Tab-separated table of C-alpha atoms in Angstrom:
chain	number	residue	atom	x	y	z
A	1	MET	CA	29.769	-40.172	-113.064
A	2	ASP	CA	32.575	-41.942	-114.943
A	3	GLY	CA	34.118	-38.529	-115.664
A	4	ILE	CA	34.216	-37.649	-111.957
A	5	MET	CA	35.763	-41.013	-111.103
A	6	SER	CA	38.335	-40.516	-113.840
A	7	ARG	CA	39.274	-37.088	-112.484
A	8	LEU	CA	39.645	-38.514	-108.966
A	9	ARG	CA	41.821	-41.308	-110.372
A	10	ASN	CA	44.074	-38.694	-111.983
A	11	LEU	CA	44.579	-37.039	-108.560
A	12	ASP	CA	46.113	-40.251	-107.126
A	13	ALA	CA	49.529	-39.262	-105.682
A	14	TYR	CA	50.373	-42.912	-105.056
A	15	PRO	CA	50.425	-44.684	-108.440
A	16	LYS	CA	50.593	-48.456	-108.192
A	17	ILE	CA	53.170	-50.630	-109.900
A	18	ASN	CA	52.498	-54.150	-111.029
A	19	GLU	CA	54.106	-56.705	-108.733
A	20	ASP	CA	55.874	-58.224	-111.730
A	21	PHE	CA	58.061	-55.116	-111.859
A	22	TYR	CA	59.135	-55.267	-108.168
A	23	SER	CA	62.731	-56.272	-107.426
A	24	ARG	CA	63.288	-57.378	-103.808
A	25	THR	CA	66.862	-57.298	-102.440
A	26	LEU	CA	68.663	-58.509	-99.328
A	27	SER	CA	69.766	-54.984	-98.409
A	28	GLY	CA	66.162	-53.789	-98.743
A	29	GLY	CA	64.989	-56.501	-96.333
A	30	VAL	CA	67.650	-55.551	-93.756
A	31	ILE	CA	66.792	-51.826	-94.024
A	32	THR	CA	63.061	-52.607	-93.688
A	33	LEU	CA	63.709	-54.653	-90.527
A	34	VAL	CA	65.953	-51.999	-88.941
A	35	SER	CA	63.601	-49.133	-89.827
A	36	SER	CA	60.626	-51.053	-88.354
A	37	VAL	CA	62.501	-51.527	-85.063
A	38	VAL	CA	63.463	-47.816	-85.023
A	39	MET	CA	59.848	-46.839	-85.731
A	40	LEU	CA	58.606	-49.012	-82.841
A	41	LEU	CA	61.157	-47.599	-80.407
A	42	LEU	CA	60.326	-44.018	-81.337
A	43	PHE	CA	56.593	-44.770	-81.167
A	44	PHE	CA	56.811	-46.201	-77.621
A	45	SER	CA	58.987	-43.265	-76.558
A	46	GLU	CA	56.371	-40.853	-77.842
A	47	LEU	CA	53.584	-42.923	-76.228
A	48	ARG	CA	55.352	-42.746	-72.849
A	49	LEU	CA	55.614	-38.954	-73.126
A	50	TYR	CA	51.929	-38.792	-74.017
A	51	LEU	CA	50.806	-40.954	-71.079
A	52	HIS	CA	52.956	-39.096	-68.523
A	53	ALA	CA	52.487	-35.444	-67.594
A	54	VAL	CA	55.206	-32.937	-68.466
A	55	THR	CA	56.144	-30.064	-66.116
A	56	GLU	CA	56.307	-26.543	-67.490
A	57	SER	CA	58.038	-23.801	-65.468
A	58	THR	CA	57.526	-20.042	-65.652
A	59	LEU	CA	58.852	-17.039	-63.728
A	60	VAL	CA	56.539	-14.282	-62.470
A	61	VAL	CA	56.826	-11.402	-60.008
A	62	ASP	CA	55.636	-12.387	-56.529
A	63	THR	CA	52.753	-10.031	-55.702
A	64	SER	CA	51.410	-11.913	-52.674
A	65	ARG	CA	50.956	-9.956	-49.432
A	66	GLY	CA	50.197	-10.744	-45.818
A	67	GLU	CA	51.204	-14.396	-46.033
A	68	THR	CA	53.137	-16.424	-43.502
A	69	LEU	CA	56.131	-18.682	-44.008
A	70	ARG	CA	56.254	-22.145	-42.455
A	71	ILE	CA	59.727	-23.438	-41.593
A	72	ASN	CA	60.001	-27.189	-40.956
A	73	PHE	CA	63.210	-28.345	-39.311
A	74	ASP	CA	64.883	-31.339	-37.708
A	75	VAL	CA	68.359	-30.612	-36.327
A	76	THR	CA	70.630	-32.774	-34.155
A	77	PHE	CA	73.243	-31.317	-31.779
A	78	PRO	CA	75.462	-34.184	-30.570
A	79	ALA	CA	77.237	-32.070	-27.908
A	80	LEU	CA	74.553	-29.673	-26.594
A	81	PRO	CA	72.106	-30.917	-23.905
A	82	CYS	CA	68.401	-30.222	-24.413
A	83	SER	CA	68.109	-28.351	-21.079
A	84	ILE	CA	70.350	-25.490	-22.247
A	85	LEU	CA	69.277	-25.296	-25.910
A	86	SER	CA	66.757	-22.643	-26.954
A	87	LEU	CA	65.230	-21.457	-30.228
A	88	ASP	CA	64.578	-17.814	-31.169
A	89	ALA	CA	63.058	-16.277	-34.303
A	90	MET	CA	62.933	-12.637	-35.391
A	91	ASP	CA	62.378	-10.656	-38.580
A	92	ILE	CA	63.052	-7.179	-40.008
A	93	SER	CA	59.520	-6.024	-39.150
A	94	GLY	CA	60.569	-6.117	-35.476
A	95	GLU	CA	58.529	-9.177	-34.510
A	96	GLN	CA	60.363	-11.540	-32.166
A	97	HIS	CA	59.668	-15.011	-30.822
A	98	LEU	CA	62.118	-15.714	-28.002
A	99	ASP	CA	62.684	-19.148	-26.493
A	100	VAL	CA	60.029	-20.715	-28.745
A	101	LYS	CA	58.370	-23.795	-27.224
A	102	HIS	CA	55.109	-24.139	-29.180
A	103	ASP	CA	55.216	-26.989	-31.746
A	104	ILE	CA	58.847	-27.721	-30.802
A	105	PHE	CA	59.949	-31.174	-29.608
A	106	LYS	CA	63.252	-32.321	-28.143
A	107	LYS	CA	64.902	-35.729	-27.845
A	108	ARG	CA	67.708	-36.253	-25.351
A	109	LEU	CA	70.513	-38.274	-26.937
A	110	ASP	CA	73.401	-40.159	-25.372
A	111	ASN	CA	76.947	-39.885	-26.729
A	112	GLN	CA	76.160	-42.704	-29.186
A	113	GLY	CA	73.179	-40.831	-30.607
A	114	ASN	CA	70.548	-43.094	-29.009
A	115	VAL	CA	67.338	-41.510	-27.686
A	116	ILE	CA	67.193	-41.230	-23.891
A	117	GLU	CA	63.970	-39.247	-23.551
A	118	GLU	CA	61.542	-37.443	-25.835
A	119	ARG	CA	59.361	-34.546	-24.702
A	120	GLN	CA	57.698	-31.370	-25.877
A	121	ASP	CA	59.963	-28.429	-25.165
A	122	GLY	CA	60.010	-27.366	-21.515
A	123	ILE	CA	61.856	-28.231	-18.339
A	124	GLY	CA	59.106	-30.189	-16.609
A	125	ALA	CA	57.182	-29.923	-13.350
A	126	PRO	CA	59.019	-28.397	-10.364
A	127	LYS	CA	59.507	-30.263	-7.132
A	128	ILE	CA	57.515	-28.667	-4.283
A	129	ASP	CA	59.221	-29.463	-1.012
A	130	LYS	CA	58.576	-26.712	1.566
A	131	PRO	CA	59.427	-23.979	-0.961
A	132	LEU	CA	60.208	-20.401	0.000
A	133	GLN	CA	57.209	-18.092	-0.204
A	134	ARG	CA	57.314	-14.594	-1.685
A	135	HIS	CA	56.920	-13.078	1.791
A	136	GLY	CA	60.033	-14.938	2.999
A	137	GLY	CA	58.593	-17.842	5.006
A	138	ARG	CA	58.341	-21.513	4.038
A	139	LEU	CA	55.173	-23.001	2.568
A	140	GLU	CA	52.906	-24.259	5.341
A	141	HIS	CA	50.019	-26.735	5.221
A	142	ASN	CA	46.839	-25.429	3.519
A	143	GLU	CA	48.737	-22.388	2.219
A	144	THR	CA	48.801	-21.421	-1.478
A	145	TYR	CA	52.305	-21.340	-2.909
A	146	CYS	CA	53.501	-18.052	-4.421
A	147	GLY	CA	57.236	-17.979	-5.004
A	148	SER	CA	59.376	-14.891	-5.210
A	149	CYS	CA	60.664	-13.574	-8.541
A	150	PHE	CA	63.642	-12.057	-6.718
A	151	GLY	CA	63.032	-8.502	-7.832
A	152	ALA	CA	61.942	-9.312	-11.392
A	153	GLU	CA	58.176	-9.097	-10.723
A	154	ALA	CA	56.238	-7.029	-13.246
A	155	ALA	CA	53.535	-6.446	-10.607
A	156	ASP	CA	53.335	-6.908	-6.815
A	157	GLU	CA	50.990	-9.886	-7.095
A	158	ASP	CA	53.197	-11.798	-9.568
A	159	CYS	CA	54.498	-15.217	-8.499
A	160	CYS	CA	57.387	-17.331	-9.794
A	161	ASN	CA	56.699	-20.924	-8.746
A	162	SER	CA	59.487	-22.645	-10.708
A	163	CYS	CA	63.041	-22.019	-11.804
A	164	GLU	CA	61.790	-21.656	-15.365
A	165	GLU	CA	59.392	-18.874	-14.311
A	166	VAL	CA	62.170	-17.033	-12.470
A	167	ARG	CA	64.424	-17.269	-15.526
A	168	GLU	CA	61.566	-16.033	-17.733
A	169	ALA	CA	60.957	-13.065	-15.386
A	170	TYR	CA	64.672	-12.227	-15.467
A	171	ARG	CA	64.652	-12.497	-19.266
A	172	LYS	CA	61.765	-10.018	-19.562
A	173	LYS	CA	63.674	-7.600	-17.340
A	174	GLY	CA	66.814	-8.045	-19.427
A	175	TRP	CA	68.751	-9.470	-16.480
A	176	ALA	CA	71.212	-12.339	-16.460
A	177	LEU	CA	70.797	-15.149	-13.909
A	178	SER	CA	74.400	-15.363	-12.758
A	179	ASN	CA	74.079	-17.934	-9.937
A	180	PRO	CA	71.021	-20.234	-10.017
A	181	ASP	CA	71.963	-21.759	-6.634
A	182	LEU	CA	70.969	-18.458	-4.974
A	183	ILE	CA	67.437	-18.864	-6.366
A	184	ASP	CA	65.299	-21.077	-4.122
A	185	GLN	CA	63.259	-22.579	-6.977
A	186	CYS	CA	66.383	-23.443	-9.033
A	187	LYS	CA	68.149	-24.898	-6.001
A	188	ARG	CA	65.175	-27.118	-5.068
A	189	GLU	CA	64.723	-28.313	-8.666
A	190	GLY	CA	68.433	-29.060	-9.000
A	191	PHE	CA	68.894	-26.807	-12.036
A	192	LEU	CA	72.711	-26.913	-12.020
A	193	GLN	CA	72.705	-30.558	-10.982
A	194	ARG	CA	70.527	-31.465	-13.968
A	195	ILE	CA	72.863	-29.573	-16.317
A	196	LYS	CA	75.838	-31.468	-14.877
A	197	GLU	CA	73.982	-34.779	-15.235
A	198	GLU	CA	73.261	-34.023	-18.880
A	199	GLU	CA	76.899	-33.149	-19.572
A	200	GLY	CA	78.049	-35.052	-22.652
A	201	GLU	CA	74.503	-35.569	-23.945
A	202	GLY	CA	73.156	-34.359	-27.262
A	203	CYS	CA	69.784	-33.089	-28.399
A	204	ASN	CA	67.569	-33.596	-31.421
A	205	VAL	CA	65.206	-30.634	-31.977
A	206	TYR	CA	62.370	-30.867	-34.487
A	207	GLY	CA	59.101	-29.098	-35.241
A	208	PHE	CA	58.062	-26.031	-37.204
A	209	LEU	CA	57.889	-22.242	-37.008
A	210	GLU	CA	55.216	-20.005	-38.501
A	211	VAL	CA	56.773	-16.600	-39.274
A	212	ASN	CA	55.970	-13.491	-41.303
A	213	LYS	CA	56.869	-13.691	-44.980
A	214	VAL	CA	59.668	-11.136	-44.668
A	215	ALA	CA	63.422	-11.397	-44.220
A	216	GLY	CA	64.536	-12.605	-40.807
A	217	ASN	CA	66.453	-15.252	-38.938
A	218	PHE	CA	65.994	-18.096	-36.487
A	219	HIS	CA	68.732	-19.628	-34.410
A	220	PHE	CA	69.546	-22.398	-31.960
A	221	ALA	CA	71.752	-21.255	-29.091
A	222	PRO	CA	72.441	-22.115	-25.443
A	223	GLY	CA	70.729	-20.067	-22.730
A	224	LYS	CA	67.671	-17.845	-22.512
A	225	SER	CA	67.674	-14.777	-24.751
A	226	PHE	CA	66.779	-11.227	-23.798
A	227	HIS	CA	67.381	-7.654	-24.976
A	228	GLN	CA	69.875	-5.453	-23.232
A	229	SER	CA	70.438	-1.905	-24.502
A	230	GLY	CA	68.812	-2.872	-27.792
A	231	VAL	CA	71.144	-5.849	-28.303
A	232	HIS	CA	69.966	-9.474	-28.530
A	233	VAL	CA	71.960	-11.504	-25.990
A	234	HIS	CA	71.751	-14.923	-24.330
A	235	ASP	CA	72.182	-15.647	-20.629
A	236	LEU	CA	75.128	-18.065	-20.560
A	237	MET	CA	76.329	-17.270	-17.040
A	238	ALA	CA	73.805	-19.662	-15.471
A	239	PHE	CA	75.510	-22.656	-17.084
A	240	GLN	CA	78.951	-21.806	-15.675
A	241	LYS	CA	80.718	-22.926	-18.883
A	242	ASP	CA	83.351	-21.167	-20.990
A	243	SER	CA	82.671	-22.883	-24.314
A	244	PHE	CA	79.841	-24.572	-26.187
A	245	ASN	CA	80.199	-27.109	-28.975
A	246	VAL	CA	77.658	-26.237	-31.688
A	247	SER	CA	78.480	-29.181	-33.975
A	248	HIS	CA	75.252	-30.155	-35.692
A	249	LYS	CA	73.530	-32.198	-38.369
A	250	ILE	CA	70.550	-30.857	-40.310
A	251	ASN	CA	68.306	-33.849	-40.902
A	252	LYS	CA	65.661	-31.705	-42.578
A	253	LEU	CA	65.090	-28.045	-43.369
A	254	ALA	CA	62.240	-26.962	-45.630
A	255	PHE	CA	60.403	-23.708	-46.199
A	256	GLY	CA	56.827	-24.750	-46.825
A	257	GLU	CA	55.092	-27.898	-47.979
A	258	HIS	CA	56.824	-30.687	-49.895
A	259	PHE	CA	56.066	-30.957	-53.616
A	260	PRO	CA	57.314	-33.382	-56.325
A	261	GLY	CA	60.840	-32.625	-57.499
A	262	VAL	CA	61.801	-30.252	-54.682
A	263	VAL	CA	65.434	-30.381	-53.537
A	264	ASN	CA	66.315	-29.007	-50.091
A	265	PRO	CA	70.103	-28.424	-50.226
A	266	LEU	CA	70.631	-28.582	-46.451
A	267	ASP	CA	69.012	-31.979	-45.862
A	268	GLY	CA	71.641	-34.328	-44.433
A	269	VAL	CA	74.305	-31.602	-44.055
A	270	GLN	CA	76.504	-31.891	-40.955
A	271	TRP	CA	79.329	-29.821	-39.507
A	272	ALA	CA	81.807	-30.593	-36.713
A	273	GLN	CA	83.247	-27.764	-34.615
A	274	GLU	CA	87.016	-27.795	-34.177
A	275	THR	CA	87.463	-24.586	-32.125
A	276	PRO	CA	86.254	-24.155	-28.503
A	277	SER	CA	83.305	-21.931	-29.463
A	278	GLY	CA	81.839	-19.973	-32.340
A	279	MET	CA	78.821	-19.049	-34.458
A	280	TYR	CA	77.822	-21.042	-37.524
A	281	GLN	CA	75.747	-19.061	-40.027
A	282	TYR	CA	73.614	-20.123	-42.992
A	283	PHE	CA	72.520	-17.407	-45.433
A	284	ILE	CA	69.427	-18.579	-47.286
A	285	LYS	CA	67.648	-17.132	-50.317
A	286	VAL	CA	64.049	-18.360	-50.363
A	287	VAL	CA	62.284	-18.550	-53.742
A	288	PRO	CA	58.446	-18.686	-53.582
A	289	THR	CA	57.161	-21.616	-55.626
A	290	VAL	CA	53.714	-22.709	-56.806
A	291	TYR	CA	53.236	-26.294	-57.973
A	292	THR	CA	50.056	-27.310	-59.817
A	293	ASN	CA	49.589	-30.986	-60.629
A	294	VAL	CA	47.729	-32.453	-63.588
A	295	HIS	CA	44.475	-32.610	-61.574
A	296	GLY	CA	44.590	-28.873	-60.794
A	297	HIS	CA	45.654	-29.225	-57.131
A	298	THR	CA	47.940	-26.310	-56.181
A	299	ILE	CA	50.728	-26.388	-53.570
A	300	GLN	CA	52.087	-23.066	-52.295
A	301	SER	CA	55.659	-23.731	-51.182
A	302	ASN	CA	59.261	-22.510	-51.494
A	303	GLN	CA	62.674	-23.540	-52.732
A	304	PHE	CA	65.941	-22.114	-51.438
A	305	SER	CA	69.653	-21.757	-52.062
A	306	VAL	CA	72.235	-21.374	-49.303
A	307	THR	CA	75.753	-20.247	-48.436
A	308	GLU	CA	77.443	-20.765	-45.071
A	309	HIS	CA	80.044	-19.155	-42.832
A	310	PHE	CA	81.669	-19.860	-39.456
A	311	ARG	CA	82.636	-17.024	-37.133
A	312	ASN	CA	85.266	-17.980	-34.575
A	313	ALA	CA	84.653	-16.702	-31.037
A	314	ASP	CA	88.409	-16.346	-30.449
A	315	VAL	CA	88.606	-13.689	-33.167
A	316	ASP	CA	85.463	-11.713	-32.274
A	317	ARG	CA	84.447	-12.740	-28.760
A	318	LEU	CA	82.259	-9.681	-28.006
A	319	GLN	CA	80.135	-10.032	-31.153
A	320	THR	CA	79.975	-13.823	-31.385
A	321	LEU	CA	77.160	-15.742	-29.725
A	322	PRO	CA	77.705	-19.523	-29.801
A	323	GLY	CA	74.946	-21.144	-31.834
A	324	VAL	CA	73.644	-22.035	-35.286
A	325	PHE	CA	71.983	-19.159	-37.142
A	326	PHE	CA	69.770	-19.309	-40.234
A	327	PHE	CA	69.403	-15.920	-41.966
A	328	TYR	CA	66.783	-15.990	-44.718
A	329	ASP	CA	65.660	-13.489	-47.337
A	330	LEU	CA	62.906	-13.797	-49.938
A	331	SER	CA	63.262	-13.498	-53.689
A	332	PRO	CA	60.841	-11.118	-55.488
A	333	ILE	CA	60.523	-13.687	-58.292
A	334	LYS	CA	58.090	-16.585	-57.977
A	335	VAL	CA	58.546	-19.884	-59.837
A	336	THR	CA	55.441	-21.707	-61.037
A	337	PHE	CA	55.463	-25.381	-62.043
A	338	SER	CA	52.492	-26.768	-63.953
A	339	GLU	CA	51.915	-30.412	-64.859
A	340	GLU	CA	50.264	-30.824	-68.242
A	341	HIS	CA	49.355	-33.715	-70.541
A	342	VAL	CA	50.390	-33.603	-74.210
A	343	SER	CA	47.283	-33.239	-76.406
A	344	PHE	CA	46.192	-36.194	-78.543
A	345	LEU	CA	46.552	-34.157	-81.759
A	346	HIS	CA	50.155	-33.331	-80.784
A	347	PHE	CA	50.778	-37.038	-80.112
A	348	LEU	CA	49.214	-37.996	-83.470
A	349	THR	CA	51.310	-35.400	-85.317
A	350	ASN	CA	54.516	-36.724	-83.744
A	351	VAL	CA	53.617	-40.339	-84.587
A	352	CYS	CA	52.961	-39.405	-88.218
A	353	ALA	CA	56.264	-37.509	-88.296
A	354	ILE	CA	58.073	-40.564	-86.911
A	355	VAL	CA	56.538	-42.990	-89.404
A	356	GLY	CA	56.942	-40.673	-92.391
A	357	GLY	CA	60.451	-39.582	-91.456
A	358	VAL	CA	61.800	-43.096	-90.869
A	359	PHE	CA	60.065	-44.380	-94.015
A	360	THR	CA	61.533	-41.575	-96.141
A	361	VAL	CA	65.062	-41.896	-94.754
A	362	SER	CA	65.063	-45.675	-95.093
A	363	GLY	CA	63.774	-45.333	-98.702
A	364	ILE	CA	66.607	-42.912	-99.568
A	365	LEU	CA	69.143	-45.246	-97.945
A	366	ASP	CA	67.754	-48.298	-99.761
A	367	SER	CA	67.766	-46.467	-103.083
A	368	PHE	CA	71.367	-45.346	-102.534
A	369	ILE	CA	72.513	-48.900	-101.721
A	370	TYR	CA	70.517	-50.465	-104.566
A	371	HIS	CA	71.809	-48.062	-107.237
A	372	GLY	CA	75.309	-48.281	-105.805
A	373	GLN	CA	75.319	-52.048	-106.043
A	374	LYS	CA	73.908	-51.835	-109.563
A	375	ALA	CA	76.592	-49.396	-110.688
A	376	ILE	CA	79.382	-51.531	-109.218
A	377	LYS	CA	78.009	-54.672	-110.843
A	378	LYS	CA	77.803	-52.879	-114.205
A	379	LYS	CA	81.414	-51.715	-113.971
A	380	MET	CA	82.543	-55.217	-113.099
A	381	GLU	CA	80.755	-56.629	-116.175
A	382	ILE	CA	82.368	-53.969	-118.427
A	383	GLY	CA	85.773	-54.787	-116.988
A	384	LYS	CA	85.205	-58.512	-117.607
A	385	PHE	CA	84.331	-57.995	-121.291
A	386	SER	CA	87.191	-55.630	-121.872
């Protein structure tokens, strides 16, 4: 047994020195104090990293199919009234959503930016005051109202009971409504009068769109849109205006759900129009993103980058529709973010490295100072005797 203990004693890599042989110095005390502070600082830094999750990012090819893309927006137009502003969305697959009203809200703003009225998109209820029937006579008592579509009926039994329905029927036919005062419903509802009353007002439009996950565009523009000879156009004749100010501020624009750390580069961006009319275009590259937090909850979202361009109507009047256009395309690469905790063994290894490293460096420094002082003192004594 004594032999085994003796062998173990011989393996001791830390031989002890009698305290009588220790020599404590002032420089050693200072180095010990400084190294202890450094060790504590590094330890708490490592502890903070251990207690907080770290985010790892990877790039993979996006193989998802058949998904939809949610576009959340909040845009303010200080010089376009809500009654003339419409929203369209279309993509390269051929799907179109014209004059979107579902999940879209509008706030009428005065010239100071204060809210006058808030409503879900739509013109409102028509006034019924002896309206003109489809057959030509006025509405009589106990008679069901069925207004004329003025030649735009899809079927003989179709009725247009409001100015909005007449405009919609014209849009489906691809016709422009050149003079609303000739339409009984628009005249009774005061369509042009309402536009004149809202002159100088602004509009805040907010809501969301659900579109196919393919390249496409959505845009805010005055007038109802329709297709004529395969070309997407807007009916601007009804407003009897030569120019439209599309100055705007993007309060929020996001493709998908919010996740920690996301930066939407268009949030808070504003642009003021200096020419009479034109088209402002944003070209957006959408990057699919998956965020998984430390608890395993996954958020499917997107990030995007953007460039912008303004097309002046004076230069290209035939091809320029006044409005704000957002053209988006999708990246084939998906970014994945994963929150992870550092393992305890990794934390322990780093702590040991900190303690050992600081202890070793401080020992080398102390030894260098001690032997340096000793050598200088020895030379001084030699010089004194000589």
